[in-house]
C-alpha positions as YAML, in Angstrom:
chain: A
units: angstrom
residues:
- id: 1
  name: MET
  ca: [-63.39, -33.57, -4.99]
- id: 2
  name: ALA
  ca: [-66.08, -35.73, -3.49]
- id: 3
  name: GLU
  ca: [-66.64, -39.15, -4.95]
- id: 4
  name: GLY
  ca: [-69.74, -39.22, -7.10]
- id: 5
  name: LEU
  ca: [-71.34, -38.42, -10.43]
- id: 6
  name: TYR
  ca: [-70.43, -35.28, -12.39]
- id: 7
  name: ARG
  ca: [-71.62, -33.61, -15.57]
- id: 8
  name: ALA
  ca: [-68.70, -32.75, -17.88]
- id: 9
  name: ARG
  ca: [-69.17, -29.90, -20.37]
- id: 10
  name: PHE
  ca: [-66.32, -29.58, -22.85]
- id: 11
  name: THR
  ca: [-65.39, -27.09, -25.55]
- id: 12
  name: THR
  ca: [-62.70, -27.20, -28.24]
- id: 13
  name: PRO
  ca: [-62.14, -25.19, -31.43]
- id: 14
  name: LEU
  ca: [-63.90, -28.09, -33.21]
- id: 15
  name: GLY
  ca: [-67.11, -27.93, -31.17]
- id: 16
  name: SER
  ca: [-68.60, -28.68, -27.78]
- id: 17
  name: GLY
  ca: [-70.42, -31.45, -25.96]
- id: 18
  name: CYS
  ca: [-71.51, -32.88, -22.66]
- id: 19
  name: GLY
  ca: [-71.11, -36.20, -20.87]
- id: 20
  name: VAL
  ca: [-70.94, -37.69, -17.40]
- id: 21
  name: VAL
  ca: [-68.03, -38.92, -15.29]
- id: 22
  name: THR
  ca: [-67.88, -40.82, -12.03]
- id: 23
  name: ALA
  ca: [-65.07, -40.01, -9.59]
- id: 24
  name: ALA
  ca: [-63.96, -42.61, -7.04]
- id: 25
  name: ASN
  ca: [-60.60, -43.22, -5.35]
- id: 26
  name: GLY
  ca: [-58.60, -41.27, -7.93]
- id: 27
  name: VAL
  ca: [-60.29, -42.99, -10.89]
- id: 28
  name: LEU
  ca: [-62.61, -41.37, -13.44]
- id: 29
  name: THR
  ca: [-64.96, -43.27, -15.76]
- id: 30
  name: GLY
  ca: [-67.75, -41.99, -17.94]
- id: 31
  name: GLY
  ca: [-68.98, -41.26, -21.41]
- id: 32
  name: ASP
  ca: [-71.39, -39.61, -23.80]
- id: 33
  name: SER
  ca: [-73.38, -40.72, -26.84]
- id: 34
  name: ARG
  ca: [-70.21, -41.12, -28.92]
- id: 35
  name: SER
  ca: [-67.33, -42.04, -26.60]
- id: 36
  name: TYR
  ca: [-66.38, -43.56, -23.25]
- id: 37
  name: TYR
  ca: [-63.71, -42.16, -20.93]
- id: 38
  name: PHE
  ca: [-61.44, -43.68, -18.32]
- id: 39
  name: GLY
  ca: [-58.50, -42.27, -16.42]
- id: 40
  name: THR
  ca: [-57.18, -40.83, -13.20]
- id: 41
  name: TYR
  ca: [-57.33, -37.65, -11.16]
- id: 42
  name: ILE
  ca: [-55.26, -36.12, -8.38]
- id: 43
  name: LEU
  ca: [-56.65, -33.37, -6.15]
- id: 44
  name: LYS
  ca: [-54.22, -31.48, -3.93]
- id: 45
  name: ASP
  ca: [-55.11, -28.21, -2.21]
- id: 46
  name: ASN
  ca: [-58.05, -27.66, -4.62]
- id: 47
  name: TYR
  ca: [-55.75, -28.11, -7.64]
- id: 48
  name: LEU
  ca: [-57.04, -30.90, -9.89]
- id: 49
  name: THR
  ca: [-54.96, -32.82, -12.43]
- id: 50
  name: VAL
  ca: [-56.70, -35.23, -14.81]
- id: 51
  name: GLU
  ca: [-55.56, -37.71, -17.44]
- id: 52
  name: LEU
  ca: [-58.36, -39.32, -19.45]
- id: 53
  name: HIS
  ca: [-58.35, -41.75, -22.32]
- id: 54
  name: VAL
  ca: [-61.22, -41.22, -24.75]
- id: 55
  name: ARG
  ca: [-62.35, -44.02, -27.06]
- id: 56
  name: ARG
  ca: [-65.26, -44.16, -29.49]
- id: 57
  name: HIS
  ca: [-67.94, -46.75, -28.69]
- id: 58
  name: ASN
  ca: [-70.73, -45.74, -31.09]
- id: 59
  name: PRO
  ca: [-69.92, -46.23, -34.78]
- id: 60
  name: ARG
  ca: [-73.38, -44.94, -35.78]
- id: 61
  name: VAL
  ca: [-72.83, -41.40, -34.55]
- id: 62
  name: ILE
  ca: [-71.90, -39.42, -37.65]
- id: 63
  name: LEU
  ca: [-70.96, -36.15, -36.01]
- id: 64
  name: PRO
  ca: [-67.20, -35.49, -36.08]
- id: 65
  name: SER
  ca: [-65.33, -35.71, -32.79]
- id: 66
  name: VAL
  ca: [-64.68, -32.42, -30.99]
- id: 67
  name: LEU
  ca: [-61.24, -33.88, -30.21]
- id: 68
  name: GLY
  ca: [-60.36, -34.35, -33.88]
- id: 69
  name: ALA
  ca: [-59.81, -38.12, -33.50]
- id: 70
  name: LEU
  ca: [-61.67, -41.32, -32.68]
- id: 71
  name: GLN
  ca: [-59.42, -41.80, -29.67]
- id: 72
  name: ALA
  ca: [-57.20, -39.47, -27.70]
- id: 73
  name: THR
  ca: [-55.52, -38.94, -24.36]
- id: 74
  name: VAL
  ca: [-56.71, -35.80, -22.59]
- id: 75
  name: GLN
  ca: [-54.54, -33.98, -20.07]
- id: 76
  name: LEU
  ca: [-56.26, -31.30, -17.98]
- id: 77
  name: ASP
  ca: [-55.62, -29.24, -14.89]
- id: 78
  name: GLY
  ca: [-57.37, -26.50, -12.98]
- id: 79
  name: TYR
  ca: [-59.11, -25.64, -9.75]
- id: 80
  name: PHE
  ca: [-61.91, -27.37, -7.90]
- id: 81
  name: ALA
  ca: [-64.16, -25.25, -5.67]
- id: 82
  name: GLY
  ca: [-67.34, -26.37, -3.95]
- id: 83
  name: THR
  ca: [-69.04, -28.73, -6.40]
- id: 84
  name: GLN
  ca: [-67.40, -27.49, -9.61]
- id: 85
  name: ALA
  ca: [-64.05, -27.67, -11.38]
- id: 86
  name: ARG
  ca: [-62.84, -25.54, -14.28]
- id: 87
  name: LEU
  ca: [-60.10, -27.24, -16.25]
- id: 88
  name: SER
  ca: [-58.07, -26.62, -19.37]
- id: 89
  name: GLY
  ca: [-55.56, -28.63, -21.33]
- id: 90
  name: PHE
  ca: [-55.11, -30.62, -24.50]
- id: 91
  name: ALA
  ca: [-56.43, -33.68, -26.27]
- id: 92
  name: LEU
  ca: [-53.34, -35.44, -27.53]
- id: 93
  name: ALA
  ca: [-54.02, -37.09, -30.88]
- id: 94
  name: LYS
  ca: [-52.36, -36.66, -34.30]
- id: 95
  name: VAL
  ca: [-52.89, -32.93, -33.88]
- id: 96
  name: PRO
  ca: [-53.21, -31.61, -30.29]
- id: 97
  name: VAL
  ca: [-56.53, -29.86, -29.63]
- id: 98
  name: LYS
  ca: [-56.98, -27.25, -26.89]
- id: 99
  name: LEU
  ca: [-59.77, -28.17, -24.50]
- id: 100
  name: GLN
  ca: [-61.81, -26.40, -21.81]
- id: 101
  name: VAL
  ca: [-63.88, -28.50, -19.39]
- id: 102
  name: VAL
  ca: [-66.30, -27.62, -16.59]
- id: 103
  name: ILE
  ca: [-67.43, -30.41, -14.29]
- id: 104
  name: ASP
  ca: [-70.36, -30.05, -11.91]
- id: 105
  name: ARG
  ca: [-71.39, -32.53, -9.25]
- id: 106
  name: LEU
  ca: [-74.84, -34.02, -9.85]
- id: 107
  name: ASP
  ca: [-77.12, -34.63, -6.89]
- id: 108
  name: VAL
  ca: [-77.98, -38.30, -6.85]
- id: 109
  name: PRO
  ca: [-80.19, -39.43, -3.98]
- id: 110
  name: GLU
  ca: [-78.33, -42.08, -1.97]
- id: 111
  name: THR
  ca: [-81.61, -43.91, -1.48]
- id: 112
  name: LEU
  ca: [-82.14, -44.35, -5.22]
- id: 113
  name: SER
  ca: [-81.36, -47.86, -6.38]
- id: 114
  name: ILE
  ca: [-81.05, -49.33, -9.86]
- id: 115
  name: GLY
  ca: [-84.46, -49.94, -11.39]
- id: 116
  name: GLU
  ca: [-86.24, -47.18, -9.48]
- id: 117
  name: GLY
  ca: [-87.89, -44.39, -11.44]
...
């Protein structure tokens, strides 16, 4: 898994959504319009293991969480091939929620700097 920016599409029985995550040195950080994420990943022989902590940052978003809680720990595993990983696991909250996640690497020009259009 190359270091960089990834789109994360997630689906649970409670709904679906999309966010972004940054991967660097075994650490993941990211978020969406409702929550922020932080955690770790291990990639060995194309097998990816992820543990993420999800916390709500936006009290104004009225849509219910697809994880069934305002905060949860997510444990995922699956395979990484090329620029994409397909993962499955659970969001561990009061009631565990099954979760499917697809992450895709986003092309970000290395010459682009903050403040450029």
